Every structure is written in C-alpha cells, then in structure tokens.
Amino acid sequence: RCALDGCAVCAHRICQHGAPGRPLPPPQRPESCPRVVDESPGPDLGQLYGGCRVLTVGDGDLSFSVALAERGECASLTASTLEPDLETLQREYDGLDVRGHARRIDDVRYGVDARRLSFDESFDRIVFNFPCLPVSDGKDGNSEGSGKADASAIEENKALVRAFVRSAVPLLAPGGEIHVAHKTK
C-alpha cells in the first residue's frame, strides 16, 4: 500500500522497473519511508508489524526476533535459525542468554534454511535481517578479511537473497510483505 501511495522507498523494494509511461521515482533512503519516519529513536516496529503474523528468517542469536517481540506488537512471531537445535545455538553464541531469548518468542524453528522455507501457515510479514552466507572462518561472506573474493561473496549472497524470496513468496498471506535489511560498506 505504501508504494501505491507514492513512497519511493517502498516502490523500489517491490519492483525494479516502472510501468510503461510511469517510471519509478528516484530512489530515497529507507528512513524516509512514511511508515518508519518517527520522532523516537529507531523505526516504529508496531507500525510495521503490529497485528501481523511474522516470520523472521536467519536470526542467528534470536536477538532481532526478541526486539520484534518486545516492540513490534505482532499478532504472532515465529523465529527461525539455521542452527539445528537450542543447545547448538547456545554453544554458538556462548555468553548470550539464547534460552531466555527463545522463551520470549511465540515459536522458534531450528534447522531452517532460508533458501528452502517450508511452513504450514502463511505470514503477513517475512523478515530476513542482514542476509549473508557464513564462511568457514565464522565471518559472514561480506566481512573484511572473510577469505573470499569480494565479487564471489557478493554473487553468492545475491543468490541467497533470490532463493529466499522465491521460497518466501508462497508463504505470504494476501497483502503480505517480505522485508530484507542489508548492510552497506
């Protein structure tokens, strides 16, 4: 709806080319979207996710999902992580209260590959926060010194996002949205 009301940020999120005779407006910074412009620090998560059934994907230590559970006013929140179980997740993020995080979320699914999502329910919002492939030394494929050539890491991460979107679209409820946050260098 935001893109249809003329929001340049959202228009660029959902399409790459304008309609014939109706080009896209020039791109704008994400924080200029009317849905997130707010006097308070950070976006108004309740405005973005309030009353929605939300799936978070690839939330390593579940901290993003916890923040969404606390501030997002979601109708329900399902968090997913690639780690196979809670014990492995706790070992991977030693020192964080991952068990406490998991208790504050409606449902946590383990062993979920963002490229092959499979759920029996549909979602109003599917969120992949900072998608990137891990590499053998524990850094993500976009990190400085990750051991991967920048061009190949970028192409692999683009492929990850494309596969994620292909697998997420069938899980969207009518009018649902896919939200992807990415980092910039």
Rosetta silent file (secondary structure, phi, psi, omega in degrees, C-alpha in Angstrom):
SEQUENCE: RCALDGCAVCAHRICQHGAPGRPLPPPQRPESCPRVVDESPGPDLGQLYGGCRVLTVGDGDLSFSVALAERGECASLTASTLEPDLETLQREYDGLDVRGHARRIDDVRYGVDARRLSFDESFDRIVFNFPCLPVSDGKDGNSEGSGKADASAIEENKALVRAFVRSAVPLLAPGGEIHVAHKTK
SCORE:     score description
SCORE:     0.000 S_00000001
   1 L     0.000  -40.443 -178.584    0.000    0.000    0.000 S_00000001
   2 L   -58.245  -45.130 -179.867    2.824    2.394    0.852 S_00000001
   3 L   -63.979  -38.692  179.905    4.353    2.046   -2.650 S_00000001
   4 L   -67.735  -24.960  177.966    0.967    2.640   -4.273 S_00000001
   5 L   -84.861    5.328  174.710    0.628    5.861   -2.257 S_00000001
   6 L   100.090    9.527  178.953    3.836    7.160   -3.862 S_00000001
   7 L   -72.330  114.080 -178.349    6.514    6.126   -1.361 S_00000001
   8 H   -63.961  -37.194 -179.911    9.730    5.950   -3.425 S_00000001
   9 H   -59.425  -51.360 -177.295   11.444    3.741   -0.829 S_00000001
  10 H   -71.301  -32.916  177.226    8.745    1.072   -0.960 S_00000001
  11 H   -60.311  -41.285  179.372    8.317    1.340   -4.734 S_00000001
  12 H   -73.678  -20.905  177.628   11.976    0.399   -5.161 S_00000001
  13 H   -73.423  -34.771 -171.962   11.575   -2.513   -2.706 S_00000001
  14 H  -101.339  -13.158  176.891    8.848   -4.218   -4.692 S_00000001
  15 L  -149.112  154.747 -178.136    9.821   -3.556   -8.312 S_00000001
  16 L  -101.609  -19.987 -177.006   12.920   -2.824  -10.306 S_00000001
  17 L  -133.223  144.492  176.165   11.329   -1.090  -13.302 S_00000001
  18 L   -74.612  170.309  176.024    8.449    1.350  -13.607 S_00000001
  19 E   -76.440  156.821  177.733    5.376    0.694  -15.699 S_00000001
  20 L   -54.620  128.048 -179.578    5.383    1.908  -19.320 S_00000001
  21 L    78.087   -1.092 -178.344    4.903    5.664  -19.244 S_00000001
  22 E  -139.688   76.802 -177.410    5.192    5.665  -15.454 S_00000001
  23 L   -68.041  160.180  176.198    8.841    5.380  -14.346 S_00000001
  24 L   -66.351  147.564  173.454    9.821    4.786  -10.741 S_00000001
  25 L   -66.991  162.142  177.588   10.541    7.887   -8.684 S_00000001
  26 L   -58.116  145.284  179.819   14.231    8.478   -7.841 S_00000001
  27 L   -62.141  150.659  178.402   15.473    6.183   -5.049 S_00000001
  28 L  -134.058  163.050  178.572   15.432    7.516   -1.498 S_00000001
  29 L   -65.163  143.061 -178.794   16.955    6.488    1.834 S_00000001
  30 H   -54.919  -35.186 -177.325   14.917    3.846    3.748 S_00000001
  31 H   -69.571   -6.656  177.931   14.411    6.125    6.739 S_00000001
  32 H   -88.600   -2.290  176.227   12.376    8.494    4.545 S_00000001
  33 L   -63.798  130.687 -178.988    9.524    5.957    4.220 S_00000001
  34 L   -58.413  -24.368 -179.747    6.441    7.467    5.903 S_00000001
  35 L   -72.587  -21.484 -177.928    5.864    4.185    7.772 S_00000001
  36 L  -113.579   -7.149  177.525    9.146    4.499    9.642 S_00000001
  37 L   -68.999  124.292 -174.838    9.506    8.277    9.988 S_00000001
  38 L  -157.685  150.368  178.448    9.058    8.912   13.675 S_00000001
  39 L   -71.447  -26.026 -176.308   10.343   11.341   16.300 S_00000001
  40 L   -79.801  159.639  178.903   11.501    8.486   18.539 S_00000001
  41 L   -66.918  135.797  178.044   14.816    6.694   18.048 S_00000001
  42 L    78.801  164.772 -179.172   14.574    3.812   15.601 S_00000001
  43 L   -70.055  155.385  175.525   11.653    2.745   13.446 S_00000001
  44 L   -81.722   94.276 -176.267    8.167    2.281   14.854 S_00000001
  45 H   -64.788  -29.862  177.042    8.065   -1.505   14.752 S_00000001
  46 H   -63.132  -36.530  178.478    4.431   -1.516   15.843 S_00000001
  47 H   -68.770  -36.424 -179.032    3.527    0.427   12.715 S_00000001
  48 H   -79.797  -35.566 -170.257    5.418   -2.025   10.504 S_00000001
  49 H  -123.799   -3.378 -176.934    4.463   -5.278   12.249 S_00000001
  50 L   -56.437  128.179  178.096    1.517   -4.514   14.558 S_00000001
  51 L    74.976    5.628 -175.829   -1.217   -7.141   14.373 S_00000001
  52 L   -97.763  152.040  168.320    0.759   -9.187   11.829 S_00000001
  53 E   -87.932  116.887 -170.198    1.769  -12.824   11.761 S_00000001
  54 E  -118.112  138.586  171.274    5.541  -12.517   11.378 S_00000001
  55 E  -117.748  124.438  171.671    8.280  -14.959   10.401 S_00000001
  56 E  -101.625  140.976 -174.707   11.906  -13.975   10.978 S_00000001
  57 E  -120.623  136.192  173.976   14.493  -15.886    8.978 S_00000001
  58 L    67.224   32.045 -179.030   18.158  -16.485    9.750 S_00000001
  59 L   -87.920   86.123 -173.221   18.119  -14.749   13.123 S_00000001
  60 L   -39.792  -65.242 -176.199   21.338  -16.280   14.474 S_00000001
  61 L   -99.735    8.807  178.666   21.099  -15.485   18.191 S_00000001
  62 L    69.472    7.177 -176.223   17.354  -14.618   18.119 S_00000001
  63 H   -67.190  -37.887  177.201   18.079  -11.069   19.327 S_00000001
  64 H   -63.713  -43.703  179.991   16.270   -9.395   16.405 S_00000001
  65 H   -62.781  -38.328  177.216   13.228  -11.589   16.997 S_00000001
  66 H   -63.347  -44.689  178.496   13.245  -10.717   20.705 S_00000001
  67 H   -60.722  -40.260  178.298   13.345   -6.991   19.867 S_00000001
  68 H   -67.151  -40.296  178.018   10.451   -7.502   17.484 S_00000001
  69 H   -62.134  -37.907 -177.201    8.525   -9.491   20.097 S_00000001
  70 H   -78.573  -34.810 -172.629    9.014   -6.690   22.635 S_00000001
  71 H  -116.753  -10.802 -170.640    8.340   -3.682   20.382 S_00000001
  72 L   -88.217  -12.382  179.908    6.570   -4.977   17.283 S_00000001
  73 L    53.514   37.383 -178.875    3.086   -5.684   18.671 S_00000001
  74 L   -69.941  146.909  172.729    2.924   -8.760   16.408 S_00000001
  75 L   -67.258  -40.512  173.261   -0.145  -10.987   16.472 S_00000001
  76 E  -153.927  151.753 -178.773    2.299  -13.919   16.414 S_00000001
  77 E  -133.916  120.533  174.142    6.023  -14.251   15.879 S_00000001
  78 E  -111.026  120.450  177.910    7.816  -17.304   14.525 S_00000001
  79 E  -102.224  146.097  176.438   11.605  -17.045   14.589 S_00000001
  80 E  -133.764  150.066  179.520   13.850  -19.350   12.603 S_00000001
  81 E  -142.688  152.184 -179.534   17.541  -20.095   12.681 S_00000001
  82 L   -72.473  -25.090 -179.287   19.835  -22.340   10.679 S_00000001
  83 L   -59.568  143.596 -172.540   21.256  -23.945   13.833 S_00000001
  84 L   -72.386  -22.629 -178.221   19.787  -27.449   14.339 S_00000001
  85 L  -163.484  171.095 -177.053   18.664  -27.026   17.973 S_00000001
  86 H   -62.715  -39.863 -178.521   18.703  -24.776   21.018 S_00000001
  87 H   -62.201  -43.704  178.499   21.776  -26.436   22.563 S_00000001
  88 H   -64.395  -41.498  178.820   23.862  -25.818   19.422 S_00000001
  89 H   -60.875  -43.530  179.637   22.597  -22.254   19.259 S_00000001
  90 H   -62.960  -42.477  177.801   23.593  -21.681   22.902 S_00000001
  91 H   -64.225  -41.596 -178.294   27.112  -23.060   22.246 S_00000001
  92 H   -63.470  -37.604 -178.346   27.484  -20.931   19.101 S_00000001
  93 L  -112.602   51.647  179.901   26.521  -17.760   20.962 S_00000001
  94 L   -52.885  132.609  179.167   28.249  -18.509   24.256 S_00000001
  95 L    99.685  -17.571  175.732   27.673  -15.725   26.749 S_00000001
  96 L   -97.684  151.805  178.765   24.270  -14.693   25.390 S_00000001
  97 L   -87.150   67.287 -178.293   21.033  -15.745   27.020 S_00000001
  98 H   -63.049  -37.413  177.859   19.748  -17.559   23.931 S_00000001
  99 H   -60.910  -42.676  177.087   17.479  -19.756   26.098 S_00000001
 100 H   -63.697  -39.697  176.735   15.918  -16.610   27.547 S_00000001
 101 H   -59.114  -48.501 -176.159   15.515  -15.206   24.045 S_00000001
 102 H   -60.640  -34.220 -179.077   13.744  -18.361   22.857 S_00000001
 103 H   -69.782  -20.796 -175.405   11.253  -18.191   25.773 S_00000001
 104 L   -93.782    5.170 -178.094   10.177  -14.669   24.743 S_00000001
 105 L  -115.772  142.582 -177.916    9.171  -15.670   21.193 S_00000001
 106 L   -56.501  -45.593 -176.352    5.896  -17.419   20.278 S_00000001
 107 E  -150.429  132.905  176.008    7.577  -20.168   18.239 S_00000001
 108 E  -118.882  128.222  177.851   11.219  -20.919   17.371 S_00000001
 109 E  -112.091  131.943 -177.629   12.063  -23.230   14.476 S_00000001
 110 E  -106.076  156.260  177.660   15.538  -24.717   14.210 S_00000001
 111 L    70.082   29.529 -177.136   17.397  -26.034   11.158 S_00000001
 112 L   -96.313  119.369  176.435   15.581  -23.683    8.776 S_00000001
 113 L   -90.162  121.097 -177.154   17.393  -22.919    5.512 S_00000001
 114 L   -60.386  -21.530 -179.799   16.248  -19.527    4.190 S_00000001
 115 L   -82.074  -13.494 -176.101   16.565  -20.856    0.638 S_00000001
 116 L  -138.454   62.240 -178.086   14.065  -23.656    1.283 S_00000001
 117 L   -70.949  137.249  179.548   11.346  -22.344    3.590 S_00000001
 118 L  -146.060  103.707  179.287    8.616  -24.829    4.391 S_00000001
 119 L  -133.311  151.623  179.390    5.834  -23.896    6.812 S_00000001
 120 L   -83.438  -15.039 -178.351    2.200  -24.981    7.013 S_00000001
 121 L  -108.998  168.151  175.760    0.951  -21.478    7.817 S_00000001
 122 L  -106.688  163.173 -174.858    1.082  -18.170    5.969 S_00000001
 123 E  -131.768  147.718  175.487    2.587  -14.910    7.230 S_00000001
 124 E   -80.699  -30.677  178.726    1.798  -11.220    6.858 S_00000001
 125 E  -138.250  132.780  172.226    5.485  -10.295    7.100 S_00000001
 126 E  -121.467  123.207 -170.614    8.572  -12.395    6.402 S_00000001
 127 E  -120.005  125.618  173.063   11.777  -10.713    7.562 S_00000001
 128 E  -118.121  105.184 -174.645   15.367  -11.615    6.678 S_00000001
 129 E   -91.135  114.911  179.371   17.595   -9.282    8.668 S_00000001
 130 L    55.463   63.016 -179.617   21.093   -8.885    7.152 S_00000001
 131 L   -68.956  131.960  171.403   21.135  -11.977    4.928 S_00000001
 132 L  -165.952  151.909 -179.949   24.557  -13.391    4.137 S_00000001
 133 L   -79.797  139.817  173.542   26.202  -16.760    3.816 S_00000001
 134 E   -74.906  154.632  172.992   28.604  -17.905    6.530 S_00000001
 135 L  -121.448  169.942 -167.674   32.129  -18.843    5.515 S_00000001
 136 L   -59.025  -29.383 -177.619   34.460  -21.337    7.121 S_00000001
 137 L   -86.451    9.313  176.152   36.251  -18.930    9.463 S_00000001
 138 L    90.709  -10.439  176.734   32.982  -17.881   11.122 S_00000001
 139 L   -88.728  159.577  177.239   32.728  -14.486    9.459 S_00000001
 140 E   -79.825  163.754 -175.686   29.990  -13.696    7.017 S_00000001
 141 L   -67.386   -6.386  179.408   30.740  -13.536    3.306 S_00000001
 142 L  -105.423   -2.883 -175.299   30.593   -9.738    3.295 S_00000001
 143 L   -77.098  148.759  172.519   33.087   -9.098    6.108 S_00000001
 144 L   -60.657  137.783  177.519   36.517   -7.613    5.578 S_00000001
 145 L    69.709   24.709 -177.500   39.094  -10.379    5.664 S_00000001
 146 L   -76.137   -9.104  179.732   36.500  -13.097    5.205 S_00000001
 147 L    87.722   -1.591  178.667   38.863  -15.001    2.937 S_00000001
 148 L  -111.485  146.801  174.585   36.514  -14.786   -0.031 S_00000001
 149 L   -64.876  136.706 -177.247   36.943  -12.574   -3.038 S_00000001
 150 H   -52.337  -45.888 -176.300   34.512   -9.683   -2.757 S_00000001
 151 H   -63.147  -43.500 -179.216   32.912  -10.320   -6.140 S_00000001
 152 H   -69.672  -38.160  177.829   32.244  -14.014   -5.490 S_00000001
 153 H   -63.173  -42.114  179.491   30.907  -13.341   -1.967 S_00000001
 154 H   -63.480  -44.347  179.909   28.571  -10.685   -3.332 S_00000001
 155 H   -64.554  -40.640  177.923   27.293  -13.003   -6.080 S_00000001
 156 H   -64.790  -39.350  178.607   26.742  -15.856   -3.608 S_00000001
 157 H   -70.903  -33.536  173.718   24.835  -13.550   -1.266 S_00000001
 158 H   -62.717  -42.606  178.182   22.719  -12.250   -4.157 S_00000001
 159 H   -62.608  -38.814  176.571   21.873  -15.861   -4.992 S_00000001
 160 H   -59.162  -48.237 -178.356   20.924  -16.429   -1.334 S_00000001
 161 H   -64.747  -41.667  178.142   18.517  -13.477   -1.369 S_00000001
 162 H   -60.644  -46.211  179.791   16.975  -14.573   -4.698 S_00000001
 163 H   -64.109  -39.673  177.009   16.435  -18.118   -3.386 S_00000001
 164 H   -59.417  -49.211 -177.874   14.999  -16.749   -0.139 S_00000001
 165 H   -61.901  -43.591  178.235   12.481  -14.566   -1.972 S_00000001
 166 H   -58.855  -39.668 -178.165   11.447  -17.473   -4.235 S_00000001
 167 H   -80.747  -22.092 -177.856   10.842  -19.690   -1.198 S_00000001
 168 H   -83.821  -34.572 -175.164    9.133  -16.938    0.857 S_00000001
 169 H   -53.392  -45.095  179.742    6.559  -15.730   -1.694 S_00000001
 170 H   -64.526  -16.492 -179.124    4.343  -18.857   -1.420 S_00000001
 171 H   -90.605   -5.306 -177.929    4.207  -18.367    2.375 S_00000001
 172 E   -76.916  136.122  170.884    2.817  -14.825    2.181 S_00000001
 173 E   -72.737  160.746  176.057   -0.768  -14.146    3.169 S_00000001
 174 E   -53.493  130.982 -178.216   -2.729  -11.925    0.750 S_00000001
 175 E    80.007    4.427 -178.050   -1.263   -8.423    1.038 S_00000001
 176 E   -70.562  165.248 -177.757    1.817   -9.803    2.841 S_00000001
 177 E  -133.991  148.246  171.795    5.287   -8.301    2.587 S_00000001
 178 E  -105.106  128.227  178.782    8.862   -9.525    2.511 S_00000001
 179 E  -115.869  125.750  177.450   11.299   -7.281    4.424 S_00000001
 180 E  -126.353  123.311  174.414   15.045   -7.593    3.838 S_00000001
 181 E  -103.436  139.527  178.118   17.563   -5.416    5.655 S_00000001
 182 L  -133.678  159.612 -179.885   21.095   -5.333    4.310 S_00000001
 183 L   -95.471  155.060  176.940   24.322   -3.776    5.367 S_00000001
 184 L  -118.025  156.808 -179.904   26.286   -1.259    3.379 S_00000001
 185 L   -98.046    0.000    0.000   30.005   -0.753    3.290 S_00000001
